[in-house]
Amino acid sequence: MNDAPPVNPRDPNFISRCNAPLRADLEADYDALTRQLERRGLKIEPVMRAVAEFRVAIPSWGVGTGGTRFARFPGPGEPRNVFDKLEDCAVIHALSGATPTVSLHLPWDQAEPKALTERARELGLGFDAVNSNTFQDQRGQALSYKFGSLTHTDPAVREQAVAHNIGCIRVGEALGSKALTLWIADGANFPGQQHLARAFERYLESAAQIYAALPADWHLLIEHKMYEPAFYATVIQDWGSSLMAAETLGDRAVCLVDLGHHAPHVNIEMIVARLIRAGRLGGFHFNDSKYGDDDLDAGSIDPYRLFLIFNELVDAEWRRASELRPANMLDQSHNVTDPIESLISSAIELQRAYAQALLVDRAQLADYQQRNDVLMAAQALKRAFTTDVTPILARGRLERGAAIDPIGAYRASAYRKQCAKLRPVGEGSRSGIV
Ligand code: RM4
Ligand code: MN
Ligand code: MN
């Protein structure tokens, strides 16, 4: 057994061998669900097709083991560089069928763009939004970001941060990206540390220079975050600041909602509805949380909240209220699981929420709302949410040549063990965040 040749989890023959013993049960479950939905006046096929088309980008930093402020416990066979990361992302995509693009973070993923595009092409991957980093100082960097970047009091620091972002756009152009995600850690830890109004003005000025450097078919995704590392006030702390910035900058500046970047219990689906109304919902960083920016796996803590967000998206499509196609990405930190397994199952949780949202009888719901039949309106959502759509998701994957049971196939391939041999410990990142 030990001498068996290594299995490539991306090999379509391997995947179909894994699928073979599962096909009959899947068919039976899919048929049963088809009949159940028919009784509710719903057609399964369009839901399955829509779910099979669903895509979410993988953040390059998500395939390494994350960490907290206290420690990082690296796992075996971690990616050592961006090329290893791409390979892991290709495994996630081959098994899930849902993640054909990778979002790079610069300068963490610095490499020759030509080498990156070539490797990505070989692996059947593309590049999503590029992320800039002005929340850390890099070795050899002229000026420090300790007291801010785009909003720093010193114009020279602001200039350096703007130049970095423009550099990211240039790299992104070479990779075929179509967006720059802008998240800054700038803010204050003490009242009085920063002039709240002036800091925002400086943000708008710096961001305008970045916006001016965007190619015509690009978007600027403005990501807000309530706190951390600034614990008193963050310059772009909420969707209000983000929306104000987007509206000031121009049409191609849009808002990105990272689910973890809000106070606990905030009604995120309402924020989504408002941003759709404003025509500025640019994208998501999906994850889940219990207390703060916990970066836990999507749908692992509060799947109903995830469903309610997808409910707003599907509703907007149904009403044709929005022309925007939000950029979907996972943004998670995997501290105690194999990142590949977490990312596969998170992509599936998003598809689950999407499928459930597609099962809401919208005409009926609108009628209950109109008549103020509160209980039935609430039940219309719960009914969709409590439907076990697992067979729809699995069937969608099968149609894409992916795995019926992606985690099972991943484990059967022993990919992580192979990586542990090929990627010796000690060469990867040891930093706390990624
Ligand atoms: C931030 C934010 C950004 C991500 C960094 C690593 O909290 O979520 O999206 O680029 O973390
Ligand atoms: Mn994020
Ligand atoms: Mn975050």
CSV table of C-alpha atoms and ligand atoms in Angstrom, one decimal:
chain,number,residue,atom,x,y,z
A,1,MET,CA,0.0,0.0,0.0
A,2,ASN,CA,2.8,2.4,1.0
A,3,ASP,CA,4.4,1.9,-2.4
A,4,ALA,CA,1.3,2.7,-4.4
A,5,PRO,CA,2.0,5.5,-6.9
A,6,PRO,CA,0.9,8.9,-5.7
A,7,VAL,CA,-2.6,9.9,-6.8
A,8,ASN,CA,-3.3,13.3,-8.4
A,9,PRO,CA,-6.6,14.6,-7.0
A,10,ARG,CA,-7.0,16.7,-10.1
A,11,ASP,CA,-7.0,13.7,-12.4
A,12,PRO,CA,-10.5,13.3,-13.9
A,13,ASN,CA,-10.1,9.5,-13.9
A,14,PHE,CA,-9.4,9.5,-10.2
A,15,ILE,CA,-12.4,11.8,-9.6
A,16,SER,CA,-14.7,9.5,-11.7
A,17,ARG,CA,-13.4,6.5,-9.8
A,18,CYS,CA,-14.3,8.2,-6.6
A,19,ASN,CA,-17.7,9.1,-8.0
A,20,ALA,CA,-18.6,5.6,-9.3
A,21,PRO,CA,-19.8,4.0,-6.1
A,22,LEU,CA,-21.8,7.1,-5.1
A,23,ARG,CA,-23.7,7.7,-8.3
A,24,ALA,CA,-26.7,5.4,-7.6
A,25,ASP,CA,-27.5,6.8,-4.2
A,26,LEU,CA,-27.2,10.4,-5.6
A,27,GLU,CA,-29.6,9.6,-8.4
A,28,ALA,CA,-32.1,8.2,-5.9
A,29,ASP,CA,-31.8,11.2,-3.6
A,30,TYR,CA,-32.0,13.6,-6.5
A,31,ASP,CA,-35.2,11.9,-7.9
A,32,ALA,CA,-36.8,12.0,-4.5
A,33,LEU,CA,-36.0,15.7,-4.1
A,34,THR,CA,-37.3,16.4,-7.6
A,35,ARG,CA,-40.7,14.9,-6.6
A,36,GLN,CA,-40.7,16.8,-3.3
A,37,LEU,CA,-40.1,20.1,-5.1
A,38,GLU,CA,-42.6,19.3,-7.8
A,39,ARG,CA,-45.3,19.0,-5.1
A,40,ARG,CA,-44.3,22.5,-4.1
A,41,GLY,CA,-44.6,23.7,-7.7
A,42,LEU,CA,-40.8,24.1,-8.0
A,43,LYS,CA,-38.6,22.8,-10.8
A,44,ILE,CA,-35.3,21.3,-9.7
A,45,GLU,CA,-33.4,21.6,-13.0
A,46,PRO,CA,-33.0,25.4,-13.2
A,47,VAL,CA,-31.9,25.5,-9.5
A,48,MET,CA,-29.3,22.8,-10.2
A,49,ARG,CA,-28.0,24.6,-13.3
A,50,ALA,CA,-27.7,27.9,-11.5
A,51,VAL,CA,-25.9,26.4,-8.6
A,52,ALA,CA,-23.5,24.5,-11.0
A,53,GLU,CA,-22.7,27.9,-12.5
A,54,PHE,CA,-21.9,29.5,-9.1
A,55,ARG,CA,-18.3,30.7,-8.7
A,56,VAL,CA,-16.3,31.9,-5.8
A,57,ALA,CA,-12.7,33.0,-5.8
A,58,ILE,CA,-10.1,31.5,-3.4
A,59,PRO,CA,-7.8,34.0,-1.5
A,60,SER,CA,-4.2,32.9,-2.0
A,61,TRP,CA,-3.6,33.4,1.7
A,62,GLY,CA,-6.4,31.0,2.6
A,63,VAL,CA,-4.6,27.9,1.6
A,64,GLY,CA,-1.9,28.3,4.2
A,65,THR,CA,-2.7,27.7,7.9
A,66,GLY,CA,-3.8,30.9,9.5
A,67,GLY,CA,-3.1,32.0,13.0
A,68,THR,CA,-4.3,34.2,15.8
A,69,ARG,CA,-2.4,37.0,17.6
A,70,PHE,CA,-1.1,34.4,20.0
A,71,ALA,CA,0.2,31.7,17.7
A,72,ARG,CA,0.2,29.9,14.5
A,73,PHE,CA,0.3,26.1,14.3
A,74,PRO,CA,1.5,25.3,10.8
A,75,GLY,CA,0.1,22.1,9.3
A,76,PRO,CA,2.1,19.5,7.2
A,77,GLY,CA,2.7,20.2,3.6
A,78,GLU,CA,1.8,23.9,3.6
A,79,PRO,CA,2.4,25.9,0.5
A,80,ARG,CA,5.8,27.6,0.6
A,81,ASN,CA,5.1,30.2,-2.1
A,82,VAL,CA,2.6,31.4,-4.6
A,83,PHE,CA,3.1,28.5,-7.0
A,84,ASP,CA,2.4,25.9,-4.3
A,85,LYS,CA,-0.7,28.0,-3.4
A,86,LEU,CA,-1.9,27.9,-7.0
A,87,GLU,CA,-1.5,24.1,-7.0
A,88,ASP,CA,-3.6,23.8,-3.8
A,89,CYS,CA,-6.2,26.1,-5.4
A,90,ALA,CA,-6.4,23.9,-8.5
A,91,VAL,CA,-7.1,20.9,-6.2
A,92,ILE,CA,-10.0,22.8,-4.6
A,93,HIS,CA,-11.4,23.7,-8.0
A,94,ALA,CA,-11.0,20.2,-9.5
A,95,LEU,CA,-12.9,18.6,-6.6
A,96,SER,CA,-15.5,21.3,-6.0
A,97,GLY,CA,-16.0,22.6,-9.5
A,98,ALA,CA,-16.7,26.0,-8.0
A,99,THR,CA,-13.4,27.9,-7.6
A,100,PRO,CA,-11.7,28.6,-10.9
A,101,THR,CA,-10.0,31.9,-9.8
A,102,VAL,CA,-7.5,33.0,-7.2
A,103,SER,CA,-7.1,36.3,-5.6
A,104,LEU,CA,-3.5,37.4,-5.0
A,105,HIS,CA,-2.2,39.5,-2.2
A,106,LEU,CA,0.8,41.7,-3.0
A,107,PRO,CA,3.6,41.7,-2.0
A,108,TRP,CA,2.9,38.4,-0.3
A,109,ASP,CA,2.5,36.7,-3.6
A,110,GLN,CA,5.1,38.6,-5.5
A,111,ALA,CA,6.4,36.7,-8.6
A,112,GLU,CA,7.1,37.1,-12.2
A,113,PRO,CA,3.6,37.8,-13.7
A,114,LYS,CA,4.5,35.7,-16.8
A,115,ALA,CA,5.4,32.7,-14.7
A,116,LEU,CA,2.2,33.1,-12.7
A,117,THR,CA,-0.1,33.3,-15.7
A,118,GLU,CA,1.7,30.3,-17.3
A,119,ARG,CA,1.4,28.2,-14.2
A,120,ALA,CA,-2.2,29.3,-13.7
A,121,ARG,CA,-3.0,28.4,-17.3
A,122,GLU,CA,-1.5,24.9,-16.9
A,123,LEU,CA,-3.6,24.4,-13.8
A,124,GLY,CA,-6.8,25.7,-15.5
A,125,LEU,CA,-7.0,28.7,-13.1
A,126,GLY,CA,-7.6,32.4,-13.6
A,127,PHE,CA,-7.0,35.5,-11.4
A,128,ASP,CA,-9.6,37.4,-9.5
A,129,ALA,CA,-9.2,40.8,-7.8
A,130,VAL,CA,-5.7,41.8,-6.6
A,131,ASN,CA,-5.3,42.9,-3.0
A,132,SER,CA,-2.9,45.5,-1.9
A,133,ASN,CA,-1.1,45.5,1.5
A,134,THR,CA,-0.3,48.8,3.3
A,135,PHE,CA,-1.1,47.3,6.7
A,136,GLN,CA,2.4,45.9,7.2
A,137,ASP,CA,5.9,47.2,6.6
A,138,GLN,CA,7.9,45.2,4.1
A,139,ARG,CA,11.7,44.6,4.4
A,140,GLY,CA,13.5,47.5,2.8
A,141,GLN,CA,10.5,49.8,2.7
A,142,ALA,CA,11.4,53.4,2.9
A,143,LEU,CA,8.6,54.8,5.1
A,144,SER,CA,6.6,53.0,7.8
A,145,TYR,CA,2.8,52.4,7.9
A,146,LYS,CA,2.8,52.3,11.7
A,147,PHE,CA,0.6,55.4,11.8
A,148,GLY,CA,-1.3,54.8,8.6
A,149,SER,CA,-0.9,54.6,4.9
A,150,LEU,CA,-3.4,56.2,2.5
A,151,THR,CA,-4.5,58.5,5.4
A,152,HIS,CA,-1.1,59.2,7.0
A,153,THR,CA,-0.4,62.7,8.1
A,154,ASP,CA,2.8,62.7,6.1
A,155,PRO,CA,2.2,63.2,2.4
A,156,ALA,CA,5.3,61.1,1.5
A,157,VAL,CA,3.8,58.0,3.2
A,158,ARG,CA,0.5,58.6,1.4
A,159,GLU,CA,2.4,58.8,-1.8
A,160,GLN,CA,4.2,55.6,-1.1
A,161,ALA,CA,0.9,53.8,-0.3
A,162,VAL,CA,-0.7,55.2,-3.5
A,163,ALA,CA,2.3,54.0,-5.6
A,164,HIS,CA,2.0,50.5,-4.1
A,165,ASN,CA,-1.7,50.3,-5.0
A,166,ILE,CA,-0.9,51.5,-8.6
A,167,GLY,CA,1.8,48.9,-8.7
A,168,CYS,CA,-0.8,46.2,-7.8
A,169,ILE,CA,-3.0,47.4,-10.6
A,170,ARG,CA,-0.2,47.0,-13.1
A,171,VAL,CA,0.6,43.4,-11.8
A,172,GLY,CA,-3.1,42.7,-11.9
A,173,GLU,CA,-3.3,43.8,-15.6
A,174,ALA,CA,-0.6,41.4,-16.5
A,175,LEU,CA,-2.5,38.6,-14.7
A,176,GLY,CA,-5.9,39.4,-16.3
A,177,SER,CA,-7.5,40.6,-13.1
A,178,LYS,CA,-10.3,43.1,-13.3
A,179,ALA,CA,-10.4,44.7,-9.9
A,180,LEU,CA,-8.3,46.0,-7.0
A,181,THR,CA,-9.5,45.3,-3.5
A,182,LEU,CA,-8.6,48.2,-1.2
A,183,TRP,CA,-8.6,47.4,2.5
A,184,ILE,CA,-6.6,49.7,4.8
A,185,ALA,CA,-5.9,49.3,8.5
A,186,ASP,CA,-5.6,53.0,9.0
A,187,GLY,CA,-7.2,54.4,12.1
A,188,ALA,CA,-6.6,55.2,15.7
A,189,ASN,CA,-6.3,53.4,19.0
A,190,PHE,CA,-7.0,56.5,21.2
A,191,PRO,CA,-9.6,59.3,21.0
A,192,GLY,CA,-7.6,62.4,19.9
A,193,GLN,CA,-5.0,60.4,18.1
A,194,GLN,CA,-6.4,61.2,14.7
A,195,HIS,CA,-8.6,64.0,13.4
A,196,LEU,CA,-11.5,61.9,12.3
A,197,ALA,CA,-12.7,64.2,9.5
A,198,ARG,CA,-9.3,65.0,8.1
A,199,ALA,CA,-8.3,61.4,8.0
A,200,PHE,CA,-11.3,60.6,5.8
A,201,GLU,CA,-10.5,63.6,3.6
A,202,ARG,CA,-7.0,62.3,3.1
A,203,TYR,CA,-8.4,58.8,2.3
A,204,LEU,CA,-10.6,60.3,-0.4
A,205,GLU,CA,-7.6,62.2,-1.9
A,206,SER,CA,-5.3,59.2,-2.0
A,207,ALA,CA,-8.0,56.8,-3.2
A,208,ALA,CA,-8.8,59.3,-6.0
A,209,GLN,CA,-5.3,58.9,-7.3
A,210,ILE,CA,-5.6,55.1,-7.3
A,211,TYR,CA,-9.0,55.3,-9.0
A,212,ALA,CA,-7.5,57.5,-11.7
A,213,ALA,CA,-5.0,54.8,-12.5
A,214,LEU,CA,-7.7,52.1,-12.9
A,215,PRO,CA,-8.0,50.6,-16.4
A,216,ALA,CA,-11.4,51.4,-18.0
A,217,ASP,CA,-12.8,47.9,-17.4
A,218,TRP,CA,-11.6,47.6,-13.8
A,219,HIS,CA,-13.4,48.1,-10.5
A,220,LEU,CA,-12.1,49.4,-7.2
A,221,LEU,CA,-13.6,47.3,-4.4
A,222,ILE,CA,-13.6,49.3,-1.2
A,223,GLU,CA,-13.6,47.0,1.8
A,224,HIS,CA,-14.7,48.3,5.2
A,225,LYS,CA,-13.9,46.8,8.6
A,226,MET,CA,-15.1,48.0,11.9
A,227,TYR,CA,-11.9,47.5,14.0
A,228,GLU,CA,-8.6,45.7,14.3
A,229,PRO,CA,-5.8,46.7,14.2
A,230,ALA,CA,-7.3,50.1,15.0
A,231,PHE,CA,-9.3,49.6,18.1
A,232,TYR,CA,-10.8,53.0,18.6
A,233,ALA,CA,-11.7,54.3,15.1
A,234,THR,CA,-11.0,52.8,11.7
A,235,VAL,CA,-11.1,55.3,8.8
A,236,ILE,CA,-13.2,53.0,6.5
A,237,GLN,CA,-15.1,51.3,9.3
A,238,ASP,CA,-18.5,50.7,7.9
A,239,TRP,CA,-20.6,50.5,4.8
A,240,GLY,CA,-21.6,54.2,5.2
A,241,SER,CA,-18.0,55.3,4.9
A,242,SER,CA,-17.4,52.8,2.1
A,243,LEU,CA,-20.5,54.0,0.2
A,244,MET,CA,-19.6,57.7,0.7
A,245,ALA,CA,-16.1,56.9,-0.7
A,246,ALA,CA,-17.5,55.0,-3.6
A,247,GLU,CA,-19.9,57.7,-4.6
A,248,THR,CA,-17.2,60.4,-4.3
A,249,LEU,CA,-14.7,58.4,-6.4
A,250,GLY,CA,-16.9,57.4,-9.4
A,251,ASP,CA,-19.0,54.7,-11.0
A,252,ARG,CA,-16.3,52.0,-10.9
A,253,ALA,CA,-15.7,52.3,-7.2
A,254,VAL,CA,-18.0,49.8,-5.4
A,255,CYS,CA,-18.4,48.4,-1.9
A,256,LEU,CA,-17.1,45.1,-0.7
A,257,VAL,CA,-18.8,43.4,2.2
A,258,ASP,CA,-16.6,41.1,4.3
A,259,LEU,CA,-19.1,39.3,6.5
A,260,GLY,CA,-16.7,39.4,9.5
A,261,HIS,CA,-16.2,43.2,9.4
A,262,HIS,CA,-19.2,44.3,11.4
A,263,ALA,CA,-20.3,44.5,15.0
A,264,PRO,CA,-21.9,41.2,16.3
A,265,HIS,CA,-25.6,40.9,15.4
A,266,VAL,CA,-25.5,43.6,12.7
A,267,ASN,CA,-28.1,42.9,10.0
A,268,ILE,CA,-25.8,42.2,7.1
A,269,GLU,CA,-28.5,41.2,4.7
A,270,MET,CA,-30.0,44.7,5.2
A,271,ILE,CA,-26.6,46.3,4.3
A,272,VAL,CA,-26.6,44.1,1.2
A,273,ALA,CA,-30.1,45.3,0.3
A,274,ARG,CA,-29.1,49.0,0.7
A,275,LEU,CA,-25.9,48.6,-1.3
A,276,ILE,CA,-27.9,47.0,-4.1
A,277,ARG,CA,-30.4,49.9,-4.0
A,278,ALA,CA,-27.4,52.3,-4.3
A,279,GLY,CA,-26.0,50.3,-7.2
A,280,ARG,CA,-22.7,49.8,-5.3
A,281,LEU,CA,-22.6,46.3,-4.1
A,282,GLY,CA,-19.3,45.2,-5.6
A,283,GLY,CA,-18.5,42.0,-3.9
A,284,PHE,CA,-18.2,39.8,-0.8
A,285,HIS,CA,-15.6,38.2,1.4
A,286,PHE,CA,-17.4,35.3,2.8
A,287,ASN,CA,-16.6,33.8,6.2
A,288,ASP,CA,-18.5,33.3,9.4
A,289,SER,CA,-18.0,34.6,12.9
A,290,LYS,CA,-19.3,34.5,16.4
A,291,TYR,CA,-17.7,37.5,18.1
A,292,GLY,CA,-15.6,39.6,15.7
A,293,ASP,CA,-13.5,39.2,12.6
A,294,ASP,CA,-13.2,35.5,13.4
A,295,ASP,CA,-12.7,34.4,9.8
A,296,LEU,CA,-14.3,31.0,10.5
A,297,ASP,CA,-15.6,28.8,7.6
A,298,ALA,CA,-18.6,30.2,5.7
A,299,GLY,CA,-21.9,28.8,7.1
A,300,SER,CA,-20.2,27.1,10.1
A,301,ILE,CA,-21.8,29.3,12.8
A,302,ASP,CA,-24.9,30.9,11.4
A,303,PRO,CA,-26.0,29.4,8.1
A,304,TYR,CA,-29.3,31.2,8.3
A,305,ARG,CA,-27.6,34.5,8.1
A,306,LEU,CA,-25.7,33.3,5.0
A,307,PHE,CA,-29.0,32.2,3.5
A,308,LEU,CA,-30.6,35.6,4.2
A,309,ILE,CA,-27.8,37.3,2.4
A,310,PHE,CA,-28.2,35.1,-0.7
A,311,ASN,CA,-32.0,35.7,-0.4
A,312,GLU,CA,-31.4,39.4,-1.0
A,313,LEU,CA,-29.1,38.6,-4.0
A,314,VAL,CA,-31.6,36.2,-5.5
A,315,ASP,CA,-34.5,38.6,-4.8
A,316,ALA,CA,-32.6,41.5,-6.5
A,317,GLU,CA,-32.1,39.3,-9.5
A,318,TRP,CA,-35.8,38.3,-9.5
A,319,ARG,CA,-36.8,42.0,-9.3
A,320,ARG,CA,-34.1,42.8,-11.9
A,321,ALA,CA,-33.1,45.5,-9.3
A,322,SER,CA,-29.4,45.3,-10.0
A,323,GLU,CA,-27.1,45.1,-13.0
A,324,LEU,CA,-24.2,44.3,-10.7
A,325,ARG,CA,-22.6,40.9,-10.5
A,326,PRO,CA,-20.9,41.0,-7.1
A,327,ALA,CA,-17.4,39.5,-7.0
A,328,ASN,CA,-17.6,36.5,-4.7
A,329,MET,CA,-14.5,35.5,-2.6
A,330,LEU,CA,-13.9,33.5,0.5
A,331,ASP,CA,-11.8,35.2,3.1
A,332,GLN,CA,-11.1,32.9,6.0
A,333,SER,CA,-8.4,31.9,8.4
A,334,HIS,CA,-8.0,28.2,8.9
A,335,ASN,CA,-6.3,27.6,12.2
A,336,VAL,CA,-7.3,24.1,13.2
A,337,THR,CA,-8.4,22.4,9.9
A,338,ASP,CA,-6.7,21.5,6.7
A,339,PRO,CA,-7.2,24.8,4.7
A,340,ILE,CA,-8.1,22.8,1.5
A,341,GLU,CA,-10.9,21.0,3.2
A,342,SER,CA,-12.2,24.1,4.8
A,343,LEU,CA,-12.2,26.0,1.5
A,344,ILE,CA,-13.9,23.1,-0.3
A,345,SER,CA,-16.6,22.9,2.2
A,346,SER,CA,-17.1,26.6,2.5
A,347,ALA,CA,-17.6,26.9,-1.3
A,348,ILE,CA,-20.2,24.2,-1.0
A,349,GLU,CA,-21.9,26.1,1.9
A,350,LEU,CA,-22.2,29.1,-0.3
A,351,GLN,CA,-23.8,27.0,-3.0
A,352,ARG,CA,-26.1,25.5,-0.4
A,353,ALA,CA,-27.3,29.0,0.7
A,354,TYR,CA,-27.7,30.0,-3.0
A,355,ALA,CA,-29.8,26.9,-3.8
A,356,GLN,CA,-32.0,27.4,-0.7
A,357,ALA,CA,-32.5,31.1,-1.7
A,358,LEU,CA,-33.5,30.0,-5.2
A,359,LEU,CA,-36.2,27.8,-3.6
A,360,VAL,CA,-38.0,30.7,-2.0
A,361,ASP,CA,-41.4,31.1,-3.6
A,362,ARG,CA,-41.0,34.8,-4.3
A,363,ALA,CA,-44.5,35.6,-5.6
A,364,GLN,CA,-46.1,33.9,-2.6
A,365,LEU,CA,-43.7,35.7,-0.2
A,366,ALA,CA,-44.6,39.1,-1.8
A,367,ASP,CA,-48.2,38.3,-1.3
A,368,TYR,CA,-47.8,37.4,2.4
A,369,GLN,CA,-45.8,40.6,2.8
A,370,GLN,CA,-48.5,42.7,1.1
A,371,ARG,CA,-51.2,41.2,3.3
A,372,ASN,CA,-49.0,41.5,6.4
A,373,ASP,CA,-49.3,37.8,7.0
A,374,VAL,CA,-46.2,37.8,9.1
A,375,LEU,CA,-46.1,34.2,10.2
A,376,MET,CA,-46.5,32.8,6.7
A,377,ALA,CA,-43.9,35.3,5.3
A,378,ALA,CA,-41.4,34.1,7.9
A,379,GLN,CA,-42.3,30.5,7.1
A,380,ALA,CA,-41.8,31.0,3.4
A,381,LEU,CA,-38.2,31.7,4.1
A,382,LYS,CA,-37.8,28.9,6.6
A,383,ARG,CA,-39.3,26.4,4.3
A,384,ALA,CA,-36.7,27.1,1.6
A,385,PHE,CA,-33.9,27.2,4.2
A,386,THR,CA,-34.8,23.9,5.8
A,387,THR,CA,-34.9,22.0,2.4
A,388,ASP,CA,-32.0,19.6,2.2
A,389,VAL,CA,-30.5,20.7,-1.1
A,390,THR,CA,-27.5,18.4,-0.8
A,391,PRO,CA,-28.4,16.3,-3.9
A,392,ILE,CA,-28.7,19.4,-6.0
A,393,LEU,CA,-25.2,20.5,-5.0
A,394,ALA,CA,-23.7,17.1,-5.6
A,395,ARG,CA,-25.5,16.7,-9.0
A,396,GLY,CA,-24.2,20.1,-10.0
A,397,ARG,CA,-20.7,19.0,-9.2
A,398,LEU,CA,-21.1,15.7,-11.1
A,399,GLU,CA,-22.2,17.7,-14.2
A,400,ARG,CA,-19.0,19.8,-14.0
A,401,GLY,CA,-16.8,16.7,-13.7
A,402,ALA,CA,-16.1,17.4,-10.0
A,403,ALA,CA,-16.5,15.1,-7.1
A,404,ILE,CA,-19.8,14.0,-5.6
A,405,ASP,CA,-18.0,13.8,-2.2
A,406,PRO,CA,-15.1,16.3,-2.6
A,407,ILE,CA,-13.7,15.9,1.0
A,408,GLY,CA,-13.9,12.1,0.7
A,409,ALA,CA,-12.0,12.2,-2.6
A,410,TYR,CA,-9.5,14.7,-1.3
A,411,ARG,CA,-8.7,12.4,1.7
A,412,ALA,CA,-8.6,9.3,-0.6
A,413,SER,CA,-6.0,11.1,-2.7
A,414,ALA,CA,-3.6,11.6,0.3
A,415,TYR,CA,-2.7,14.9,-1.4
A,416,ARG,CA,-1.6,16.5,1.9
A,417,LYS,CA,0.7,13.6,2.7
A,418,GLN,CA,2.3,14.0,-0.7
A,419,CYS,CA,2.7,17.7,-0.1
A,420,ALA,CA,4.3,17.0,3.3
A,421,LYS,CA,7.0,15.1,1.5
A,422,LEU,CA,7.5,17.7,-1.2
A,423,ARG,CA,7.3,20.8,0.9
A,424,PRO,CA,9.6,20.6,3.9
A,425,VAL,CA,8.5,22.5,7.0
A,426,GLY,CA,10.2,25.8,7.8
A,427,GLU,CA,10.1,27.3,4.3
A,428,GLY,CA,6.6,28.7,4.6
A,429,SER,CA,5.2,31.9,6.1
A,430,ARG,CA,5.3,32.1,9.9
A,431,SER,CA,3.4,35.3,10.3
A,432,GLY,CA,0.3,35.5,12.4
A,433,ILE,CA,-2.3,36.6,9.9
A,434,VAL,CA,-1.7,34.1,7.1
B,1,RM4,C1,-8.2,41.8,6.4
B,1,RM4,C2,-9.2,41.9,5.3
B,1,RM4,C3,-8.6,41.8,3.9
B,1,RM4,C4,-7.5,40.8,3.9
B,1,RM4,C5,-6.6,40.9,5.1
B,1,RM4,C6,-5.6,39.7,5.0
B,1,RM4,O1,-8.9,41.7,7.7
B,1,RM4,O2,-10.3,41.0,5.5
B,1,RM4,O3,-9.6,41.4,3.0
B,1,RM4,O4,-6.8,41.2,2.8
B,1,RM4,O5,-7.3,40.8,6.2
B,2,MN,MN,-11.6,40.5,3.8
B,3,MN,MN,-10.8,40.4,7.8
